[in-house]
Coordinates of C-alpha atoms and ligand atoms in Angstrom, one line a residue:
M126 CA 159.6 -62.6 -15.1
I127 CA 158.7 -58.9 -15.6
E128 CA 160.4 -57.3 -18.6
K129 CA 161.8 -53.8 -18.3
G130 CA 160.2 -51.2 -20.5
G131 CA 157.2 -52.0 -22.5
Y132 CA 155.6 -48.6 -21.8
I133 CA 152.6 -47.8 -23.8
S134 CA 154.1 -44.4 -24.9
D135 CA 157.3 -46.2 -26.2
I136 CA 155.2 -48.8 -28.1
L137 CA 152.9 -46.2 -29.7
Q138 CA 156.0 -44.5 -31.1
Q139 CA 157.4 -47.7 -32.7
E140 CA 156.9 -48.5 -36.4
P141 CA 154.6 -51.3 -37.3
G142 CA 156.2 -54.7 -38.1
G143 CA 158.1 -55.3 -34.8
R144 CA 157.2 -57.3 -31.7
A145 CA 156.2 -55.6 -28.5
V146 CA 155.4 -56.3 -24.9
A147 CA 152.9 -54.1 -23.1
H148 CA 151.7 -54.0 -19.5
G149 CA 148.8 -52.1 -18.2
W150 CA 145.2 -51.9 -16.9
V151 CA 142.3 -52.5 -19.2
K152 CA 140.3 -49.4 -19.9
T153 CA 137.6 -50.8 -22.1
R154 CA 136.8 -54.0 -24.0
R155 CA 134.6 -54.4 -27.0
D156 CA 133.6 -57.8 -28.3
S157 CA 133.2 -58.3 -32.0
K158 CA 132.8 -61.5 -34.0
G159 CA 135.8 -63.7 -33.2
V160 CA 137.8 -60.8 -31.9
R161 CA 138.1 -58.8 -28.7
F162 CA 139.3 -55.2 -28.9
V163 CA 140.9 -54.1 -25.6
Q164 CA 142.2 -50.7 -24.7
I165 CA 145.0 -50.8 -22.2
N166 CA 146.9 -48.0 -20.5
D167 CA 149.9 -47.9 -18.1
G168 CA 149.7 -44.2 -17.2
S169 CA 152.7 -43.3 -19.4
C170 CA 150.7 -41.2 -21.8
F171 CA 147.2 -40.1 -22.6
A172 CA 146.6 -42.5 -25.6
D173 CA 145.6 -46.1 -24.9
L174 CA 147.1 -49.0 -26.8
Q175 CA 144.6 -51.0 -28.7
V176 CA 145.2 -54.8 -28.2
V177 CA 143.5 -57.2 -30.6
L178 CA 142.8 -60.7 -29.2
D179 CA 141.8 -63.4 -31.6
A180 CA 139.1 -65.4 -29.7
D181 CA 140.4 -68.7 -31.3
A182 CA 143.9 -68.2 -30.1
F183 CA 143.1 -68.0 -26.4
S184 CA 141.1 -70.1 -24.0
E185 CA 137.7 -68.9 -22.8
E186 CA 139.1 -68.8 -19.3
A187 CA 141.9 -66.4 -20.3
L188 CA 139.7 -64.1 -22.3
H189 CA 137.0 -64.1 -19.5
H190 CA 139.3 -62.2 -17.2
V191 CA 140.2 -59.5 -19.6
T192 CA 137.7 -56.9 -18.3
T193 CA 137.8 -53.3 -17.3
G194 CA 140.2 -52.7 -14.4
A195 CA 142.2 -56.0 -14.9
S196 CA 146.0 -55.8 -15.1
V197 CA 147.5 -57.6 -18.0
R198 CA 150.7 -58.4 -19.9
V199 CA 150.3 -58.7 -23.7
E200 CA 153.0 -59.8 -26.2
G201 CA 152.5 -59.7 -29.9
S202 CA 153.2 -58.0 -33.2
L203 CA 152.7 -54.4 -33.8
V204 CA 150.7 -53.7 -36.9
E205 CA 149.3 -50.6 -38.6
S206 CA 145.8 -50.0 -37.4
P207 CA 143.0 -50.2 -40.0
G208 CA 140.6 -48.4 -37.7
G209 CA 140.7 -44.7 -37.0
G210 CA 141.8 -43.4 -33.6
Q211 CA 145.2 -45.1 -33.4
R212 CA 148.2 -45.5 -35.7
V213 CA 149.3 -48.9 -34.5
E214 CA 147.7 -51.8 -32.6
L215 CA 149.1 -54.8 -30.9
H216 CA 147.9 -58.2 -32.2
A217 CA 148.4 -60.5 -29.2
S218 CA 150.1 -63.9 -29.4
D219 CA 150.6 -64.2 -25.6
L220 CA 148.4 -62.9 -22.8
H221 CA 148.7 -63.0 -19.0
V222 CA 146.2 -61.6 -16.5
Y223 CA 148.0 -60.5 -13.3
G224 CA 145.0 -59.5 -11.4
P225 CA 141.4 -59.8 -12.6
S226 CA 138.8 -57.1 -11.8
D227 CA 135.1 -57.9 -11.3
P228 CA 133.4 -55.8 -13.9
A229 CA 130.1 -55.7 -12.0
S230 CA 131.6 -54.0 -8.9
Y231 CA 134.6 -52.0 -10.4
P232 CA 133.7 -48.4 -9.5
L233 CA 135.4 -46.8 -12.5
Q234 CA 133.0 -47.2 -15.4
K235 CA 133.4 -45.9 -18.9
K236 CA 130.6 -43.4 -18.5
G237 CA 131.8 -40.0 -17.2
H238 CA 131.8 -39.7 -13.5
T239 CA 131.4 -36.5 -11.5
M240 CA 134.6 -35.1 -9.9
E241 CA 132.9 -35.5 -6.5
F242 CA 132.3 -39.2 -7.1
L243 CA 135.9 -39.6 -8.3
R244 CA 137.2 -38.0 -5.1
E245 CA 135.4 -40.8 -3.1
I246 CA 137.4 -43.4 -5.0
G247 CA 140.8 -41.6 -4.6
H248 CA 142.5 -45.0 -4.8
L249 CA 141.3 -45.6 -8.4
R250 CA 140.7 -42.2 -9.9
S251 CA 144.3 -41.9 -11.2
R252 CA 143.4 -44.6 -13.7
S253 CA 140.8 -42.3 -15.4
N254 CA 141.6 -40.1 -18.4
T255 CA 141.2 -36.9 -16.5
F256 CA 143.4 -37.8 -13.5
G257 CA 146.0 -39.5 -15.7
A258 CA 146.3 -36.1 -17.5
V259 CA 146.3 -34.1 -14.2
F260 CA 149.1 -36.1 -12.6
R261 CA 151.3 -36.2 -15.7
V262 CA 151.0 -32.4 -15.9
R263 CA 151.7 -32.1 -12.2
N264 CA 154.9 -34.2 -12.7
A265 CA 156.0 -32.1 -15.7
L266 CA 155.3 -28.9 -13.8
A267 CA 157.4 -30.0 -10.8
R268 CA 160.3 -30.8 -13.2
A269 CA 159.9 -27.5 -15.1
I270 CA 160.1 -25.6 -11.8
H271 CA 163.2 -27.3 -10.6
S272 CA 164.8 -26.9 -14.0
F273 CA 164.0 -23.2 -14.1
F274 CA 165.7 -22.5 -10.8
Q275 CA 168.6 -24.8 -11.5
R276 CA 169.2 -23.0 -14.9
Q277 CA 169.3 -19.7 -13.0
G278 CA 171.8 -21.1 -10.5
F279 CA 169.4 -21.1 -7.5
L280 CA 170.3 -23.4 -4.6
Y281 CA 167.5 -25.8 -3.6
V282 CA 167.1 -25.7 0.2
H283 CA 165.1 -28.2 2.2
T284 CA 163.4 -26.2 4.9
P285 CA 161.9 -27.9 8.0
I286 CA 158.3 -29.2 8.1
L287 CA 158.3 -29.3 11.9
T288 CA 158.8 -25.8 13.3
A289 CA 158.3 -23.6 16.4
S290 CA 157.8 -20.3 14.5
D291 CA 154.7 -18.9 12.8
C292 CA 156.0 -17.4 9.6
E293 CA 152.8 -15.7 8.5
G294 CA 151.8 -14.7 12.0
A295 CA 148.2 -15.7 11.1
G296 CA 147.9 -18.4 13.7
A297 CA 146.5 -21.0 11.3
M298 CA 148.9 -23.7 12.3
F299 CA 148.5 -27.4 13.1
G300 CA 150.0 -28.2 16.4
V301 CA 152.2 -31.2 16.8
T302 CA 152.6 -32.9 20.1
T303 CA 153.5 -36.2 21.9
L304 CA 151.8 -35.1 25.1
D305 CA 148.9 -37.3 26.3
L306 CA 145.9 -35.3 25.3
Q307 CA 143.8 -37.1 28.0
N308 CA 146.2 -36.2 30.7
L309 CA 148.0 -32.9 29.9
P310 CA 150.9 -31.9 32.2
R311 CA 150.1 -28.6 33.9
K312 CA 152.5 -26.0 35.4
P313 CA 152.2 -26.4 39.1
E314 CA 153.3 -22.9 40.1
G315 CA 154.4 -19.5 38.9
P316 CA 152.5 -16.9 37.0
K317 CA 151.2 -19.4 34.4
A318 CA 150.2 -22.1 37.0
G319 CA 147.6 -24.4 35.5
S320 CA 148.6 -23.8 31.9
I321 CA 149.9 -26.7 29.8
D322 CA 153.6 -27.4 30.5
Y323 CA 155.0 -27.7 27.0
G324 CA 158.4 -28.1 28.7
Q325 CA 157.5 -31.8 28.9
D326 CA 156.6 -32.0 25.2
F327 CA 158.8 -33.6 22.6
F328 CA 160.7 -30.4 21.6
G329 CA 160.4 -28.8 25.0
K330 CA 158.1 -26.1 23.6
P331 CA 155.0 -25.9 21.3
A332 CA 155.6 -27.1 17.8
F333 CA 153.7 -27.0 14.6
L334 CA 153.6 -28.0 11.0
T335 CA 155.1 -25.2 8.9
V336 CA 152.9 -22.7 7.0
S337 CA 155.9 -21.5 4.9
G338 CA 159.6 -22.2 4.5
Q339 CA 160.3 -18.5 4.0
L340 CA 162.1 -17.6 7.2
N341 CA 164.5 -20.5 6.8
A342 CA 164.9 -19.7 3.2
E343 CA 166.0 -16.2 4.2
I344 CA 168.8 -17.6 6.3
F345 CA 170.1 -19.5 3.3
A346 CA 169.6 -16.5 0.9
L347 CA 171.9 -14.5 3.2
A348 CA 174.6 -17.1 2.6
F349 CA 174.0 -18.5 -0.9
T350 CA 172.3 -15.4 -2.5
N351 CA 169.7 -17.1 -4.6
V352 CA 167.8 -20.0 -3.2
Y353 CA 164.4 -21.8 -3.4
T354 CA 162.3 -24.2 -1.5
F355 CA 159.8 -26.7 -2.9
G356 CA 157.9 -28.5 -0.2
P357 CA 154.6 -29.2 1.6
T358 CA 153.0 -26.5 3.8
F359 CA 150.1 -26.8 6.1
R360 CA 147.3 -24.4 7.0
A361 CA 144.6 -25.0 9.5
E362 CA 142.3 -22.4 8.1
N363 CA 138.7 -23.5 8.0
S364 CA 138.2 -22.4 4.4
N365 CA 136.1 -24.8 2.5
T366 CA 136.6 -23.3 -1.0
P367 CA 137.7 -24.7 -4.4
R368 CA 141.0 -22.8 -3.9
H369 CA 142.1 -23.9 -0.4
L370 CA 143.8 -27.0 0.9
A371 CA 145.0 -27.8 4.4
E372 CA 148.1 -29.4 2.9
F373 CA 149.5 -27.9 -0.2
W374 CA 152.9 -27.5 -1.9
M375 CA 154.7 -24.2 -2.1
I376 CA 157.7 -23.0 -4.1
E377 CA 159.5 -20.1 -2.4
P378 CA 162.5 -18.4 -4.1
E379 CA 164.4 -15.9 -2.0
M380 CA 167.0 -13.6 -3.4
A381 CA 169.6 -11.5 -1.6
F382 CA 170.7 -8.1 -3.2
C383 CA 167.2 -7.9 -4.7
D384 CA 164.3 -5.5 -4.3
L385 CA 160.6 -5.6 -5.1
Q386 CA 161.3 -4.8 -8.8
G387 CA 163.6 -7.8 -9.2
D388 CA 161.2 -10.0 -7.3
M389 CA 158.4 -9.2 -9.7
Q390 CA 160.7 -9.7 -12.7
L391 CA 161.6 -13.1 -11.5
A392 CA 157.9 -14.1 -10.8
E393 CA 156.9 -13.1 -14.3
K394 CA 159.8 -14.8 -16.0
F395 CA 159.3 -17.9 -13.9
L396 CA 155.6 -18.3 -14.6
R397 CA 156.1 -17.7 -18.3
E398 CA 158.9 -20.2 -18.7
V399 CA 157.4 -23.0 -16.6
I400 CA 154.1 -22.7 -18.4
A401 CA 155.8 -22.7 -21.8
E402 CA 157.8 -25.9 -20.8
V403 CA 154.7 -27.7 -19.7
M404 CA 152.9 -26.7 -22.9
E405 CA 155.7 -28.3 -24.8
T406 CA 156.1 -31.5 -22.8
C407 CA 152.4 -32.2 -22.1
A408 CA 150.7 -31.1 -25.4
E409 CA 148.5 -34.2 -25.6
D410 CA 147.2 -33.9 -22.0
L411 CA 146.6 -30.1 -22.3
E412 CA 144.6 -30.8 -25.5
F413 CA 142.4 -33.1 -23.5
F414 CA 141.8 -30.3 -20.9
Q415 CA 141.0 -27.9 -23.7
K416 CA 138.5 -30.3 -25.2
R417 CA 136.9 -31.7 -22.1
I418 CA 137.4 -29.4 -19.2
D419 CA 137.8 -25.8 -20.3
S420 CA 137.8 -24.6 -23.9
T421 CA 139.7 -21.4 -23.0
V422 CA 142.7 -23.1 -21.3
L423 CA 145.2 -23.1 -24.2
A424 CA 144.4 -19.5 -25.3
T425 CA 144.8 -18.4 -21.7
L426 CA 148.2 -20.1 -21.4
E427 CA 149.4 -18.8 -24.8
N428 CA 148.4 -15.3 -23.6
V429 CA 150.5 -15.6 -20.4
V430 CA 153.5 -16.8 -22.3
Q431 CA 153.3 -14.0 -24.9
S432 CA 152.2 -10.9 -23.1
S433 CA 153.5 -9.1 -20.1
F434 CA 151.6 -8.8 -16.8
E435 CA 149.8 -5.7 -15.7
H436 CA 151.2 -3.8 -12.7
V437 CA 149.0 -1.8 -10.3
T438 CA 149.4 -0.6 -6.8
Y439 CA 146.9 -1.7 -4.1
T440 CA 145.7 1.9 -3.9
E441 CA 145.0 2.0 -7.7
A442 CA 143.3 -1.4 -7.5
V443 CA 141.0 -0.2 -4.8
A444 CA 140.1 2.9 -6.8
L445 CA 139.2 0.7 -9.8
L446 CA 137.1 -1.5 -7.7
E447 CA 135.3 1.4 -6.1
K448 CA 134.4 3.0 -9.4
S449 CA 133.3 -0.3 -10.9
G450 CA 129.8 0.3 -9.6
N451 CA 129.6 -3.5 -8.7
N452 CA 127.6 -4.6 -5.8
W453 CA 130.3 -6.5 -3.9
E454 CA 129.6 -9.2 -1.4
F455 CA 132.6 -7.8 0.5
P456 CA 132.6 -4.0 0.3
V457 CA 135.9 -2.4 -0.7
H458 CA 137.6 0.5 0.9
W459 CA 141.2 1.4 1.3
G460 CA 142.5 -0.9 4.1
S461 CA 140.3 -3.9 3.3
D462 CA 141.9 -7.1 2.0
L463 CA 141.1 -8.0 -1.6
Q464 CA 138.6 -10.9 -1.8
S465 CA 138.3 -13.5 -4.5
E466 CA 135.5 -11.5 -6.2
H467 CA 137.8 -8.4 -6.4
E468 CA 140.8 -10.3 -7.7
R469 CA 138.6 -11.9 -10.4
Y470 CA 137.1 -8.5 -11.4
L471 CA 140.6 -7.0 -11.9
T472 CA 142.0 -10.0 -13.8
E473 CA 139.0 -11.0 -15.8
Q474 CA 137.0 -7.8 -16.4
V475 CA 139.6 -4.9 -16.3
F476 CA 142.9 -6.3 -17.5
K477 CA 142.0 -9.7 -19.0
K478 CA 145.4 -11.1 -17.9
P479 CA 147.6 -11.7 -14.8
V480 CA 148.0 -8.6 -12.7
I481 CA 150.6 -7.9 -10.1
V482 CA 149.3 -5.8 -7.2
T483 CA 151.9 -4.0 -5.1
D484 CA 152.2 -1.9 -1.9
Y485 CA 149.4 -3.2 0.3
P486 CA 148.4 -1.6 3.6
K487 CA 150.8 -2.9 6.3
E488 CA 147.8 -3.9 8.5
I489 CA 146.7 -6.7 6.2
K490 CA 150.2 -8.1 5.4
A491 CA 152.8 -10.1 7.4
F492 CA 155.3 -8.5 9.8
Y493 CA 158.4 -9.2 7.6
M494 CA 157.5 -7.1 4.6
R495 CA 159.6 -4.0 4.1
A496 CA 157.9 -0.8 5.2
N497 CA 157.4 2.0 2.6
D498 CA 158.3 5.6 3.5
D499 CA 154.6 6.6 3.5
G500 CA 154.3 4.8 6.8
R501 CA 151.1 3.1 5.7
T502 CA 152.1 0.5 3.0
V503 CA 154.6 -2.3 2.6
R504 CA 156.5 -3.6 -0.4
A505 CA 154.2 -6.6 -1.0
M506 CA 153.3 -8.0 -4.4
D507 CA 150.6 -10.5 -5.2
V508 CA 150.3 -12.1 -8.6
L509 CA 146.6 -12.5 -9.5
A510 CA 145.5 -14.7 -12.3
P511 CA 142.1 -14.9 -14.1
R512 CA 139.8 -17.5 -12.8
I513 CA 142.1 -18.4 -9.8
G514 CA 142.8 -15.1 -8.1
E515 CA 146.0 -15.0 -6.0
I516 CA 148.6 -17.5 -7.3
I517 CA 151.7 -15.9 -5.9
G518 CA 152.3 -13.8 -2.7
G519 CA 155.6 -12.2 -2.1
S520 CA 157.5 -9.1 -0.9
Q521 CA 160.7 -7.4 -0.3
R522 CA 161.8 -8.2 3.2
E523 CA 162.4 -5.7 6.0
E524 CA 166.2 -5.7 6.3
R525 CA 166.5 -2.8 8.9
Y526 CA 166.9 -4.2 12.4
D527 CA 165.1 -1.3 14.2
V528 CA 162.2 -1.2 11.8
L529 CA 161.8 -5.0 12.0
C530 CA 161.7 -4.9 15.8
Q531 CA 159.0 -2.3 15.6
R532 CA 157.0 -4.4 13.2
I533 CA 157.3 -7.4 15.4
A534 CA 155.9 -5.4 18.3
E535 CA 153.1 -3.9 16.3
N536 CA 152.0 -7.4 15.3
H537 CA 152.0 -8.6 19.0
L538 CA 154.7 -11.2 18.2
E539 CA 157.3 -12.2 20.7
E540 CA 160.7 -10.7 19.8
S541 CA 162.6 -13.4 21.6
A542 CA 161.1 -16.1 19.4
Y543 CA 162.6 -14.3 16.3
W544 CA 166.1 -13.8 17.7
W545 CA 167.8 -15.6 14.9
Y546 CA 165.7 -13.8 12.3
L547 CA 166.7 -10.5 13.8
D548 CA 170.3 -11.6 13.9
L549 CA 170.3 -11.8 10.1
R550 CA 169.7 -8.0 10.3
R551 CA 172.6 -7.5 12.7
Y552 CA 175.2 -9.3 10.8
G553 CA 175.6 -8.5 7.1
S554 CA 172.0 -7.6 6.4
V555 CA 171.2 -6.9 2.7
P556 CA 168.0 -5.9 0.8
H557 CA 166.3 -9.2 -0.2
A558 CA 163.1 -10.4 -1.6
G559 CA 161.1 -13.5 -2.5
F560 CA 157.7 -15.0 -3.1
G561 CA 155.6 -18.1 -2.6
L562 CA 153.8 -19.8 -5.4
G563 CA 150.9 -22.1 -4.6
F564 CA 151.8 -25.2 -6.7
E565 CA 148.2 -26.4 -6.8
R566 CA 146.9 -22.9 -7.8
L567 CA 149.2 -23.0 -10.8
M568 CA 148.0 -26.5 -11.5
L569 CA 144.4 -25.1 -11.6
Y570 CA 145.5 -22.5 -14.1
L571 CA 147.3 -25.0 -16.3
T572 CA 144.6 -27.6 -16.5
G573 CA 141.4 -25.5 -16.3
M574 CA 140.3 -27.9 -13.5
K575 CA 137.7 -26.2 -11.2
N576 CA 138.6 -27.5 -7.8
I577 CA 141.9 -27.6 -6.1
R578 CA 141.0 -31.0 -4.6
D579 CA 141.3 -32.4 -8.1
V580 CA 144.9 -31.4 -8.8
I581 CA 146.6 -32.9 -5.8
P582 CA 146.9 -36.7 -5.4
F583 CA 145.3 -36.9 -2.0
P584 CA 143.5 -33.8 -0.9
R585 CA 143.4 -32.8 2.8
T586 CA 140.6 -30.3 3.6
P587 CA 138.4 -29.6 6.7
G588 CA 136.7 -32.8 7.7
S589 CA 138.5 -34.9 5.1
A590 CA 141.8 -36.8 5.1
D591 CA 141.0 -40.0 3.2
F592 CA 143.4 -42.3 1.5
Ligands
LIG900 O1 150.5 -15.5 0.3 P1 151.1 -16.6 1.1 O2 150.5 -16.8 2.5 O3 152.6 -16.2 1.3 C1 153.6 -16.9 2.1 O4 153.4 -17.9 2.7 C2 154.9 -16.3 2.0 N1 155.7 -16.8 3.1 C3 155.6 -16.6 0.7 C4 156.9 -15.9 0.5 O5 157.0 -14.7 0.3 N2 158.0 -16.7 0.5 O6 151.1 -18.0 0.3 C5 151.7 -18.1 -0.9 C6 150.9 -18.8 -1.9 C7 149.6 -18.1 -2.2 O7 149.7 -17.0 -3.1 C8 148.7 -19.2 -2.8 O8 149.0 -19.4 -4.1 C9 149.2 -20.4 -2.0 O9 150.4 -20.1 -1.4 N3 148.3 -20.7 -0.9 C10 147.5 -21.8 -0.9 N4 147.3 -22.8 -1.8 C11 146.4 -23.7 -1.5 N5 145.7 -23.8 -0.3 C12 145.9 -22.8 0.6 N6 145.2 -22.9 1.8 C13 146.8 -21.8 0.4 N7 147.2 -20.7 1.1 C14 148.1 -20.1 0.3
LIG901 MG1 148.9 -14.2 0.3

């Protein structure tokens, strides 16, 4: 029979003197004269539970299988620990090994492994100290995000994963089809004779995995005022960088009766409050990141929670970059997109804190952003963070029907594909705004981890979709 409870975190909080049952996987085992000290963990918290096994009380056979990686159930009495490192330890009176683990071939050894190696054992890395901490923080962050929006009265909307529209207009979409790729149906006649006949595909037209839930979120914002999405998004960009995934999670609030100012206020309040909540709920895990991964992580988070973000326009940012005298790999001039090196210079060298850059040239931003009166820029805002670069991308949306039609044409998009999006501008249009936060980018910021592949359970990147 499997008892409910028995979590290591609960047991560590109990006072010595009681009886306890613990389940978990063996982290390490140390043999001393007549006693075996075994550290076990069930993933519930950072600290392991020390189990003390009296060699006389158990058969050789039973003790033999208590090795690193094995899964065990231990029952015993909780006593004050004489050794340092833990407050209590469990003196076992009953031991059961569910599944043994061959210590000679178990890939996860006590010695530190590289992150690259741990990625190759994605089915076991969650049992390591680092990944235990990463995924508890990830869980706490997801909860903090939902709780932030729910506190503010935002409606959680589930936007589709399968879609026929390209929200960002960047073309970096994964196609989804049930057509036989070895034998594609072709149009027999007409102006497009010979081209693929998507009329025979599952949806009767080309379909993709979504790059963003924003356009659907806008539909809901124009009915429920304040809404947010939180779901997976997919981008088939061939960027093999420590900041890009082909599958990542995005949080996208959208607010009706709101302009760029309100959008920026929400972004700042949001980041500040969710970071503060994770710092409170995951103190032990964050301490580990501070000690072992990045010694600046706590000071950085403290700084975000306490100070306000810097605001600059794109034009001001470009001027700062131009007069920096730096020899950029990607030269800067008005009209060029900001690259990671520029974003890092602004946040790390100039302002030493998160920076919100606004009013980008319309040529480098998506079609839906509201045009400014200067005819050159749009009401975009990107939140840039030290070390990470862009963490949030957002904007006020173009709510004027005629201007939106013009922007769709300028971007060589097909107006008919956006008929419903345009309809929102014909029936009860209002100023509205929103943003998208890259969940894994915020995870990088919170943990100090260096590579985005190490803050998502199962990373998907060009050439890699394992586990
Ligand atoms: O700036 P992006 O492309 O904005 C949008 O998709 C808008 N529709 C959002 C909106 O206004 N509702 O993406 C938003 C954020 C980026 O700032 C970045 O943090 C993250 O998503 N992101 C990625 N994260 C990981 N891997 C990738 N390949 C990413 N691409 C974008
Ligand atoms: Mg962006």
